Coordinates of C-alpha atoms in Angstrom, one line a residue:
M15 CA -5.5 29.8 -12.8
I16 CA -7.0 26.5 -13.6
R17 CA -7.1 25.7 -17.3
R18 CA -10.4 25.5 -19.1
D19 CA -10.2 21.8 -19.9
E20 CA -9.3 21.0 -16.3
F21 CA -12.2 23.2 -15.0
V22 CA -14.7 21.6 -17.4
S23 CA -13.4 18.1 -16.6
R24 CA -13.7 18.7 -12.9
F25 CA -17.0 20.6 -12.8
G26 CA -18.8 19.8 -16.0
G27 CA -20.9 17.2 -14.4
V28 CA -22.0 19.3 -11.4
F29 CA -25.2 20.1 -13.5
E30 CA -26.1 16.5 -14.7
H31 CA -24.6 15.8 -18.1
S32 CA -24.5 19.5 -18.9
P33 CA -20.8 20.6 -19.3
F34 CA -22.0 23.7 -21.3
I35 CA -22.6 25.4 -17.9
A36 CA -19.0 25.0 -16.7
E37 CA -17.7 25.9 -20.2
R38 CA -19.7 29.2 -20.3
A39 CA -18.8 30.1 -16.7
Y40 CA -15.1 29.7 -17.6
D41 CA -15.4 31.4 -21.0
D42 CA -17.3 34.4 -19.5
G43 CA -14.5 35.0 -17.0
F44 CA -16.5 34.1 -14.0
I45 CA -13.9 31.7 -12.6
G46 CA -10.9 33.0 -10.8
D47 CA -8.0 31.5 -9.0
E48 CA -9.8 30.6 -5.8
L49 CA -12.0 27.5 -6.2
T50 CA -14.3 27.4 -3.3
V51 CA -17.9 26.3 -3.1
D52 CA -19.3 29.8 -3.4
K53 CA -16.8 31.0 -6.0
V54 CA -17.8 28.1 -8.3
H55 CA -21.5 27.6 -7.4
I56 CA -22.6 31.2 -7.8
P57 CA -21.2 31.5 -11.4
L58 CA -22.5 28.1 -12.4
V59 CA -26.0 29.0 -11.1
A60 CA -25.8 32.4 -12.9
I61 CA -25.1 30.6 -16.2
F62 CA -27.8 28.0 -15.6
R63 CA -30.4 30.8 -14.9
A64 CA -29.3 32.7 -17.9
A65 CA -29.6 29.7 -20.2
S66 CA -32.6 29.5 -22.5
E67 CA -35.7 27.7 -21.2
E68 CA -34.9 24.9 -23.7
E69 CA -31.4 24.6 -22.4
R70 CA -32.6 24.5 -18.8
L71 CA -35.2 21.9 -19.8
G72 CA -32.4 19.9 -21.3
V73 CA -30.6 20.0 -18.0
L74 CA -33.7 18.8 -16.2
R75 CA -34.2 16.0 -18.8
A76 CA -30.5 14.9 -18.3
H77 CA -31.4 13.8 -14.7
P78 CA -32.4 10.2 -14.1
D79 CA -35.7 9.0 -12.7
L80 CA -35.4 8.3 -9.0
A81 CA -35.1 4.5 -8.5
G82 CA -35.7 4.2 -12.3
R83 CA -34.4 1.9 -15.0
L84 CA -30.9 3.5 -15.1
A85 CA -30.6 2.7 -11.4
V86 CA -31.8 -0.8 -11.9
A87 CA -29.4 -1.3 -14.8
G88 CA -26.5 0.3 -12.8
E89 CA -26.1 3.1 -15.3
L90 CA -26.3 6.2 -13.1
T91 CA -23.5 8.7 -12.9
Q92 CA -21.4 8.1 -9.7
D93 CA -22.9 11.2 -8.2
S94 CA -26.5 10.1 -8.9
K95 CA -25.7 6.6 -7.6
K96 CA -24.3 7.9 -4.3
E97 CA -27.2 10.4 -3.9
Q98 CA -29.9 7.9 -4.5
A99 CA -28.2 5.3 -2.3
S100 CA -27.9 7.8 0.6
A101 CA -31.8 8.0 0.5
G102 CA -32.1 4.2 0.4
L103 CA -33.5 4.2 -3.1
D104 CA -31.2 1.4 -4.0
R105 CA -32.9 -0.8 -1.4
L106 CA -36.6 -0.4 -2.2
S107 CA -39.1 -3.2 -1.7
A108 CA -40.9 -4.4 -4.8
E109 CA -44.0 -2.4 -3.7
D110 CA -42.0 0.8 -3.2
H111 CA -40.2 0.4 -6.5
A112 CA -43.6 -0.1 -8.2
R113 CA -44.8 3.1 -6.6
F114 CA -41.8 5.1 -7.7
T115 CA -42.1 3.7 -11.3
E116 CA -45.8 4.7 -11.3
L117 CA -45.1 8.2 -10.1
N118 CA -42.1 8.6 -12.4
A119 CA -44.2 7.8 -15.4
A120 CA -47.1 10.1 -14.4
Y121 CA -44.7 12.9 -13.6
V122 CA -42.8 12.7 -16.9
E123 CA -46.1 12.5 -18.8
K124 CA -47.4 15.6 -17.1
F125 CA -44.2 17.7 -17.1
G126 CA -41.9 16.3 -19.8
F127 CA -38.9 15.8 -17.5
P128 CA -38.1 13.5 -14.5
F129 CA -38.9 14.4 -10.9
I130 CA -35.9 16.0 -9.4
I131 CA -35.2 16.5 -5.7
A132 CA -32.0 17.0 -3.7
V133 CA -32.2 13.7 -1.8
K134 CA -29.5 14.4 0.8
G135 CA -31.0 14.0 4.3
L136 CA -34.2 12.6 2.9
N137 CA -35.5 9.0 3.0
K138 CA -37.9 7.2 0.6
D139 CA -41.0 8.3 2.6
D140 CA -39.9 12.0 2.4
I141 CA -39.2 11.7 -1.3
L142 CA -42.6 10.0 -2.0
A143 CA -44.4 12.6 0.0
A144 CA -42.7 15.4 -2.0
F145 CA -43.4 13.5 -5.2
E146 CA -47.1 13.1 -4.4
K147 CA -47.4 16.8 -3.5
R148 CA -45.4 18.2 -6.4
I149 CA -47.2 16.2 -9.1
G150 CA -50.2 18.4 -8.4
N151 CA -48.2 21.6 -9.3
D152 CA -48.9 23.5 -12.5
P153 CA -46.2 23.2 -15.2
D154 CA -44.6 26.6 -14.6
Q155 CA -44.5 26.1 -10.9
E156 CA -42.9 22.7 -11.2
F157 CA -40.3 23.8 -13.8
A158 CA -39.2 26.5 -11.3
T159 CA -39.2 24.0 -8.4
A160 CA -37.2 21.4 -10.5
C161 CA -34.7 24.1 -11.5
A162 CA -34.2 25.1 -7.8
E163 CA -33.6 21.5 -6.9
V164 CA -31.0 21.2 -9.6
E165 CA -29.2 24.2 -8.1
K166 CA -29.3 22.5 -4.7
I167 CA -27.9 19.3 -6.1
A168 CA -25.1 21.3 -7.7
L169 CA -24.3 23.0 -4.4
L170 CA -24.3 19.6 -2.6
R171 CA -22.0 18.1 -5.2
L172 CA -19.6 21.1 -5.0
T173 CA -19.6 20.9 -1.2
S174 CA -18.2 17.4 -1.5
M175 CA -15.6 18.5 -3.9
L176 CA -14.3 21.9 -2.6
P177 CA -13.5 23.8 0.5
E178 CA -16.2 26.1 1.8
K179 CA -14.0 29.3 1.9

């Protein structure tokens, strides 16, 4: 059985800057000997969904803006850096960067957390289209959508770390 500190060290960042999710999953006895994608993702998602709305909002707020100031300053987590680079967000034209900056600001102003999307397999045009569509959502709908995207991101991160079965 993996020790708590090892589990939290290894999986505490799967939900961006939110180790409490891994801590609770371990403490609640959800983690067994077999560390596979499903056997880690399912309990982490259960803990995330059981968290208070304020805690889930904190997880959303822990995510960086897409192509935002942290990316420009080189201060993203390694996972976020790789994810954004895979979608070409580290190579935007000045015009595209300005559009992302404008949308990020409007989105945060409207919803109180950054735009979150699992970028794997997407390009900047896909992301911009989703951004422009989702900014029209109502706050409850967008909170639910952002939480679902966080769960997808966690699954993608775990898939790169663990065997499927």
